[in-house]
CSV table of C-alpha atoms and ligand atoms in Angstrom, one decimal:
chain,number,residue,atom,x,y,z
A,1,MET,CA,53.5,92.5,102.6
A,2,ILE,CA,56.3,94.6,103.9
A,3,ARG,CA,58.0,92.9,107.1
A,4,ILE,CA,59.7,94.5,109.7
A,5,TYR,CA,60.9,92.6,112.9
A,6,LYS,CA,59.8,94.4,116.0
A,7,CYS,CA,61.6,94.1,119.3
A,8,PRO,CA,59.4,92.3,121.9
A,9,SER,CA,60.9,94.4,124.7
A,10,CYS,CA,60.6,98.0,123.4
A,11,GLY,CA,58.7,98.0,120.1
A,12,GLY,CA,61.8,99.1,118.1
A,13,VAL,CA,63.0,97.4,114.9
A,14,LEU,CA,65.5,94.4,115.1
A,15,HIS,CA,68.5,94.3,112.8
A,16,TYR,CA,70.5,91.2,112.1
A,17,ARG,CA,73.7,91.3,114.0
A,18,PRO,CA,76.7,90.3,111.6
A,19,GLY,CA,78.8,87.4,112.7
A,20,THR,CA,76.1,85.6,114.6
A,21,ASP,CA,72.8,83.9,114.4
A,22,GLU,CA,70.8,86.7,116.2
A,23,MET,CA,69.0,90.1,115.8
A,24,ILE,CA,69.7,93.0,117.9
A,25,CYS,CA,67.6,95.9,118.8
A,26,PRO,CA,69.5,99.1,118.4
A,27,ASN,CA,67.2,100.7,120.8
A,28,CYS,CA,67.5,98.5,124.0
A,29,LYS,CA,70.1,95.9,122.6
A,30,ASN,CA,68.0,93.2,123.5
A,31,THR,CA,69.2,90.3,121.2
A,32,MET,CA,67.1,87.3,120.0
A,33,ALA,CA,68.1,84.0,118.1
A,34,ILE,CA,67.1,84.1,114.4
A,35,SER,CA,65.2,80.6,115.2
A,36,ALA,CA,63.4,82.3,117.8
A,37,VAL,CA,62.4,85.2,115.6
A,38,ASP,CA,61.2,82.9,112.8
A,39,GLN,CA,59.3,80.8,115.3
A,40,ARG,CA,57.4,84.1,116.3
A,41,SER,CA,56.4,84.8,112.9
A,42,ALA,CA,55.2,81.2,112.1
A,43,ASP,CA,53.0,81.4,115.1
A,44,GLY,CA,51.7,84.8,113.8
A,45,LYS,CA,52.8,86.7,116.6
A,46,THR,CA,52.4,90.5,115.8
A,47,THR,CA,56.3,91.1,116.7
A,48,GLY,CA,57.2,89.0,113.4
A,49,LEU,CA,55.1,90.5,110.7
A,50,SER,CA,53.7,94.1,110.0
A,51,GLY,CA,52.8,96.4,107.3
A,52,LYS,CA,51.2,96.1,103.8
A,53,GLU,CA,52.3,96.0,100.4
A,54,LEU,CA,50.1,98.4,98.4
A,55,PHE,CA,49.9,97.9,94.4
A,56,ASP,CA,49.7,101.1,92.4
A,57,ASN,CA,47.3,100.5,89.5
A,58,ALA,CA,49.1,102.8,87.3
A,59,GLY,CA,49.6,100.1,84.9
A,60,ASN,CA,53.4,100.1,84.7
A,61,GLY,CA,54.2,97.6,87.4
A,62,ALA,CA,55.3,100.3,89.8
A,63,GLU,CA,54.5,99.6,93.4
A,64,ASN,CA,53.7,102.1,96.0
A,65,MET,CA,54.7,100.2,99.3
A,66,VAL,CA,54.7,102.0,102.8
A,67,CYS,CA,56.7,101.6,105.8
A,68,PRO,CA,54.9,99.4,108.6
A,69,ALA,CA,56.6,101.4,111.3
A,70,CYS,CA,55.9,105.1,110.2
A,71,GLY,CA,53.5,104.8,107.3
A,72,GLY,CA,55.9,106.7,105.1
A,73,PRO,CA,56.4,105.9,101.4
A,74,LEU,CA,59.1,103.6,100.7
A,75,LYS,CA,61.5,104.3,97.8
A,76,THR,CA,61.5,101.1,95.7
A,77,ASP,CA,62.1,99.7,92.2
A,78,GLU,CA,60.8,96.6,90.6
A,79,HIS,CA,64.1,94.7,92.0
A,80,THR,CA,64.0,96.2,95.6
A,81,ALA,CA,63.7,93.4,98.0
A,82,ALA,CA,65.4,94.7,101.2
A,83,THR,CA,65.5,98.2,102.0
A,84,PHE,CA,65.3,101.0,104.6
A,85,CYS,CA,62.5,103.5,105.2
A,86,PRO,CA,63.9,106.9,104.1
A,87,TYR,CA,61.9,108.4,107.1
A,88,CYS,CA,62.3,106.2,110.4
A,89,LYS,CA,65.1,104.2,108.9
A,90,SER,CA,63.5,101.0,109.8
A,91,PRO,CA,64.8,98.1,107.8
A,92,ALA,CA,61.9,97.1,105.6
A,93,LEU,CA,61.6,93.6,103.6
A,94,ILE,CA,59.4,93.1,100.7
A,95,ASP,CA,58.1,89.5,101.4
A,96,SER,CA,57.1,88.9,97.6
A,97,ARG,CA,60.7,89.7,96.4
A,98,PHE,CA,62.0,86.6,98.6
A,99,ALA,CA,59.3,84.1,97.4
A,100,GLY,CA,58.6,81.9,94.4
A,101,GLN,CA,61.5,81.9,92.0
A,102,TYR,CA,63.2,84.9,93.9
A,103,ARG,CA,63.5,82.9,97.2
A,104,PRO,CA,67.1,82.2,97.6
A,105,SER,CA,68.4,78.6,99.0
A,106,ARG,CA,71.0,79.9,101.1
A,107,VAL,CA,72.7,83.1,102.3
A,108,LEU,CA,76.3,83.8,103.3
A,109,PRO,CA,75.5,86.2,106.3
A,110,PHE,CA,77.6,89.3,106.6
A,111,GLN,CA,80.6,88.3,109.2
A,112,PHE,CA,81.5,91.9,110.5
A,113,ASP,CA,79.6,94.9,111.3
A,114,LYS,CA,79.6,98.4,109.6
A,115,LYS,CA,82.0,99.9,112.1
A,116,GLU,CA,84.5,97.5,111.4
A,117,ALA,CA,83.7,97.7,107.5
A,118,GLN,CA,84.3,101.3,108.0
A,119,ASN,CA,87.7,100.7,109.8
A,120,LYS,CA,88.7,98.3,106.9
A,121,PHE,CA,87.9,100.9,104.2
A,122,LYS,CA,89.9,103.7,106.1
A,123,THR,CA,93.2,101.6,106.6
A,124,TRP,CA,92.9,99.7,103.2
A,125,LYS,CA,96.3,99.4,101.3
A,126,GLY,CA,94.7,101.3,98.1
A,127,THR,CA,94.6,104.4,100.1
A,128,GLY,CA,97.8,106.3,100.4
A,129,LEU,CA,99.6,109.9,100.9
A,130,LEU,CA,97.8,111.1,98.2
A,131,THR,CA,94.3,110.2,99.1
A,132,PRO,CA,91.9,113.0,99.6
A,133,GLY,CA,91.4,113.8,103.2
A,134,LYS,CA,87.7,113.7,102.7
A,135,PHE,CA,87.8,109.8,102.2
A,136,LYS,CA,88.3,109.3,105.8
A,137,SER,CA,85.6,111.7,106.9
A,138,ALA,CA,82.7,110.7,109.2
A,139,ALA,CA,80.3,112.0,106.2
A,140,THR,CA,82.2,109.6,103.8
A,141,MET,CA,82.1,106.6,106.1
A,142,ASP,CA,78.7,107.1,106.9
A,143,LYS,CA,77.8,106.1,103.4
A,144,VAL,CA,79.1,102.5,104.0
A,145,GLN,CA,76.3,100.1,102.9
A,146,GLY,CA,75.7,96.2,103.4
A,147,VAL,CA,74.3,94.9,100.3
A,148,TYR,CA,73.3,91.1,99.9
A,149,VAL,CA,74.3,90.8,96.1
A,150,PRO,CA,72.4,87.9,94.3
A,151,TYR,CA,74.4,85.1,93.0
A,152,TRP,CA,74.1,81.9,91.0
A,153,LEU,CA,76.3,79.0,92.3
A,154,TYR,CA,76.9,76.5,89.6
A,155,SER,CA,77.9,72.9,90.1
A,156,TYR,CA,78.9,70.5,87.4
A,157,THR,CA,80.1,67.0,87.0
A,158,GLY,CA,81.2,65.8,83.7
A,159,ASN,CA,83.0,63.1,81.7
A,160,VAL,CA,85.8,64.5,79.6
A,161,ALA,CA,86.4,62.3,76.6
A,162,LEU,CA,89.9,63.0,74.9
A,163,GLN,CA,91.1,61.7,71.7
A,164,GLY,CA,94.6,62.1,70.0
A,165,GLU,CA,98.1,60.5,69.6
A,166,GLY,CA,100.8,59.9,71.9
A,167,LEU,CA,104.4,59.9,70.7
A,168,ASN,CA,107.4,58.2,72.6
A,169,THR,CA,110.9,58.2,71.0
A,170,ARG,CA,113.3,55.3,71.4
A,171,VAL,CA,116.8,55.2,71.0
A,172,THR,CA,118.7,52.1,69.6
A,173,ARG,CA,122.1,51.4,68.7
A,174,HIS,CA,123.4,49.7,65.6
A,175,GLY,CA,127.2,49.4,66.1
A,176,ASP,CA,128.3,53.0,66.1
A,177,ASP,CA,124.9,54.5,64.8
A,178,GLU,CA,122.1,55.9,67.2
A,179,ILE,CA,118.8,55.4,65.7
A,180,ILE,CA,115.9,57.5,66.9
A,181,GLU,CA,112.7,56.0,66.4
A,182,THR,CA,109.1,57.3,67.3
A,183,ASP,CA,106.4,55.2,68.4
A,184,HIS,CA,102.8,56.2,67.7
A,185,TYR,CA,99.9,55.6,70.3
A,186,ASP,CA,96.2,56.0,69.8
A,187,VAL,CA,95.1,57.9,73.0
A,188,ASN,CA,91.5,57.8,74.3
A,189,ARG,CA,90.9,58.9,77.6
A,190,VAL,CA,87.8,59.5,79.7
A,191,VAL,CA,88.2,61.5,83.1
A,192,GLN,CA,85.4,62.4,85.2
A,193,GLU,CA,85.7,66.0,87.2
A,194,ALA,CA,83.3,67.8,89.4
A,195,PHE,CA,83.2,71.5,90.1
A,196,GLU,CA,81.2,72.9,92.8
A,197,ASN,CA,80.0,76.4,93.7
A,198,VAL,CA,81.4,78.2,90.9
A,199,PRO,CA,79.9,81.8,91.8
A,200,ALA,CA,78.6,84.2,89.0
A,201,ASP,CA,77.1,87.3,90.3
A,202,ALA,CA,73.3,87.9,89.1
A,203,SER,CA,73.0,91.8,89.6
A,204,GLU,CA,73.6,94.1,86.6
A,205,LYS,CA,74.3,96.8,89.4
A,206,PHE,CA,77.7,95.0,90.5
A,207,PRO,CA,80.6,95.1,87.8
A,208,ASP,CA,81.9,91.3,87.2
A,209,GLU,CA,85.6,92.6,87.3
A,210,ASN,CA,85.2,94.0,90.9
A,211,MET,CA,83.3,91.0,92.0
A,212,HIS,CA,85.8,88.5,90.5
A,213,VAL,CA,88.6,90.3,92.6
A,214,LEU,CA,86.5,90.1,96.0
A,215,GLU,CA,86.4,86.3,95.5
A,216,PRO,CA,86.8,83.7,96.8
A,217,PHE,CA,84.0,83.5,99.6
A,218,ASP,CA,84.0,80.5,102.0
A,219,PHE,CA,81.1,78.5,101.0
A,220,THR,CA,81.1,76.3,104.0
A,221,LYS,CA,79.6,79.4,105.9
A,222,LEU,CA,76.4,79.3,103.7
A,223,VAL,CA,73.4,78.9,105.8
A,224,ASN,CA,69.7,78.2,105.0
A,225,PHE,CA,67.9,81.3,103.8
A,226,THR,CA,65.7,83.0,106.0
A,227,MET,CA,64.6,86.9,106.1
A,228,PRO,CA,66.0,88.0,109.4
A,229,TYR,CA,69.4,88.1,108.0
A,230,MET,CA,68.6,90.6,105.3
A,231,ALA,CA,67.2,93.1,108.0
A,232,GLY,CA,69.5,96.0,108.1
A,233,PHE,CA,71.0,95.4,104.6
A,234,THR,CA,69.8,96.2,101.2
A,235,ALA,CA,69.2,93.4,98.6
A,236,ASP,CA,67.8,93.5,95.0
A,237,THR,CA,66.3,90.3,93.3
A,238,TYR,CA,68.7,88.9,90.3
A,239,ASP,CA,68.5,90.5,87.1
A,240,TYR,CA,70.0,87.6,85.3
A,241,THR,CA,68.5,83.8,85.6
A,242,ALA,CA,70.6,80.8,86.0
A,243,ALA,CA,70.1,79.9,82.3
A,244,ASP,CA,71.1,83.5,81.3
A,245,LEU,CA,74.8,83.0,83.0
A,246,ASN,CA,74.9,79.2,82.6
A,247,GLU,CA,76.6,79.2,79.3
A,248,LYS,CA,79.4,81.7,79.9
A,249,VAL,CA,80.2,79.9,83.2
A,250,ARG,CA,80.1,76.5,81.8
A,251,SER,CA,82.5,77.1,78.7
A,252,LEU,CA,84.9,78.4,81.5
A,253,VAL,CA,84.5,75.3,83.5
A,254,GLU,CA,84.6,73.0,80.5
A,255,GLN,CA,88.1,74.5,79.3
A,256,GLU,CA,89.6,73.8,82.7
A,257,MET,CA,87.9,70.3,82.8
A,258,ILE,CA,89.7,69.5,79.5
A,259,SER,CA,93.1,71.0,80.6
A,260,ASP,CA,92.9,69.0,83.9
A,261,ALA,CA,91.9,65.8,81.8
A,262,ARG,CA,94.9,66.7,79.5
A,263,GLY,CA,97.1,66.8,82.5
A,264,THR,CA,96.4,63.2,83.3
A,265,ILE,CA,98.0,61.9,80.2
A,266,THR,CA,101.7,61.8,81.4
A,267,GLU,CA,102.9,58.6,79.7
A,268,TYR,CA,103.9,60.2,76.6
A,269,GLU,CA,106.6,62.7,75.6
A,270,THR,CA,104.2,64.4,73.1
A,271,VAL,CA,100.6,64.5,73.0
A,272,ASN,CA,98.5,65.8,69.9
A,273,LEU,CA,94.9,66.0,70.9
A,274,THR,CA,92.6,65.7,68.1
A,275,GLY,CA,89.2,65.9,69.8
A,276,SER,CA,87.5,66.6,73.1
A,277,GLN,CA,84.0,66.2,74.6
A,278,VAL,CA,82.3,66.8,77.7
A,279,ASN,CA,79.3,64.8,78.6
A,280,TYR,CA,77.6,66.4,81.7
A,281,THR,CA,76.3,64.0,84.4
A,282,ASP,CA,75.0,66.5,86.7
A,283,GLN,CA,74.4,70.2,86.4
A,284,ARG,CA,72.8,72.5,89.1
A,285,ALA,CA,72.4,76.2,89.7
A,286,GLU,CA,71.9,77.4,93.2
A,287,TYR,CA,70.5,80.9,94.0
A,288,VAL,CA,72.0,82.6,96.9
A,289,PHE,CA,73.0,86.0,98.5
A,290,LEU,CA,76.6,86.6,99.3
A,291,PRO,CA,77.5,90.0,101.5
A,292,ILE,CA,79.0,93.2,100.0
A,293,TRP,CA,79.9,96.4,101.7
A,294,THR,CA,79.7,99.1,99.3
A,295,LEU,CA,81.3,103.0,99.5
A,296,VAL,CA,80.6,105.1,97.0
A,297,PHE,CA,83.2,108.1,97.3
A,298,GLU,CA,82.1,111.2,95.6
A,299,TYR,CA,85.1,113.5,94.7
A,300,MET,CA,85.0,116.7,92.4
A,301,GLY,CA,81.7,115.5,91.1
A,302,LYS,CA,82.9,112.1,90.1
A,303,LYS,CA,81.7,108.7,91.8
A,304,TYR,CA,84.3,106.1,92.9
A,305,PRO,CA,82.6,102.9,93.7
A,306,LEU,CA,84.5,100.7,96.5
A,307,TYR,CA,83.4,97.0,97.1
A,308,MET,CA,84.4,94.8,100.1
A,309,ASN,CA,83.7,91.2,100.6
A,310,GLY,CA,81.7,90.8,103.6
A,311,GLU,CA,83.3,87.6,104.7
A,312,THR,CA,86.9,88.3,104.1
A,313,GLY,CA,87.2,92.1,104.1
A,314,GLU,CA,88.9,92.0,100.7
A,315,ILE,CA,88.3,95.3,99.0
A,316,ASP,CA,88.4,96.3,95.2
A,317,GLY,CA,87.8,99.7,93.4
A,318,VAL,CA,90.1,102.9,92.9
A,319,VAL,CA,90.1,106.1,95.2
A,320,PRO,CA,91.0,109.3,93.3
A,321,TYR,CA,94.2,111.0,94.3
A,322,SER,CA,94.2,114.7,95.6
A,323,LYS,CA,95.6,116.9,93.0
A,324,LEU,CA,96.2,119.7,95.7
A,325,LYS,CA,97.9,117.0,97.9
A,326,ALA,CA,100.1,116.1,95.0
A,327,LEU,CA,101.0,119.8,94.2
A,328,VAL,CA,101.9,120.6,98.2
A,329,ILE,CA,104.1,117.2,98.0
A,330,PHE,CA,105.7,118.3,94.8
A,331,GLY,CA,106.2,121.9,96.1
A,332,ILE,CA,107.8,120.8,99.3
A,333,ALA,CA,110.2,118.5,97.3
A,334,PHE,CA,111.2,121.0,95.0
A,335,VAL,CA,111.8,123.6,97.9
A,336,VAL,CA,114.1,120.8,99.7
A,337,PHE,CA,115.9,120.2,96.6
A,338,PHE,CA,116.6,123.9,95.9
A,339,LEU,CA,117.8,124.5,99.7
A,340,ILE,CA,120.3,121.4,99.2
A,341,ALA,CA,121.4,123.0,95.6
A,342,LEU,CA,122.1,126.2,97.4
A,343,LEU,CA,123.8,124.6,100.3
A,344,LEU,CA,126.1,122.5,98.2
A,345,GLY,CA,126.8,125.4,96.0
A,346,ARG,CA,128.1,127.4,99.0
A,347,VAL,CA,130.1,124.7,100.4
A,348,PHE,CA,132.0,124.1,97.0
A,349,SER,CA,132.4,127.7,96.1
B,1,LIG,ZN1,64.2,96.8,121.9
B,2,LIG,ZN1,59.3,104.4,108.4
């Protein structure tokens, strides 16, 4: 089933309204609480559910899906979960991609709208004097797109056992002589530590290095997942399962746990560790969607993707510099320098 949410007042298509728990109709500006929208869907009201999901029997798993609003074919691949109809621009959600193993437990909703995202990109500190003028154009800014990125949030509770030797020195006096003696102690320490909500992006399309710069997210803003939050944004299902990424995330967490446990041994001048083990009493992974605004800036035939945290506004990416602007600035600087030199020459001669 392809799902769209119809406006009960005018028949338009409702979008999620960032920073709120409501949907809004761009046609008539009617707003509706998400809980009310969900209730209508549960009651089987036609305003909640519509459309169909057609399966192509070509045998390659490709699916032909049509827009419930206008009947036009949707452009989807095997990961598409939330998209827009390319013809009537209605937000279209694919039910089966939010079901079963693909159903997220929670979502961090977008906290500000596209207009604000566009302003943040325009005034970003990563742009400057040499940024191509085209960057701030309406055509470029129109490409700003909100994407819910699939993430796994890992939580671990572990007992860290450390073994080693602690050394303390002692100074004793025998007449005029100072004697330094070293005492050796066996160190056996067990420290429990818990890590909550360590994020790992589960989509191939989003480079890890950019996503790390956008952290942290405020996970207290996570709400229980429900589909209306997706309307008006794009979303893909995860590429990596919780098990795929677990080892990588856990080994980073484990290093921190051991280092933290090591930090609790303060009663010796020197500590030589001989062993460490972590025994996990709890390990969990939660599937969530986190909000990212994207802008792919095309310049001189090259693409420059930019990413913005949809909760904090933090941006990462690189904007190219305009060679023409650089030349003009260099040219002006050269002329000014030349004139000053000329002037000084006259004064002194
Ligand atoms: Zn309406
Ligand atoms: Zn359509």
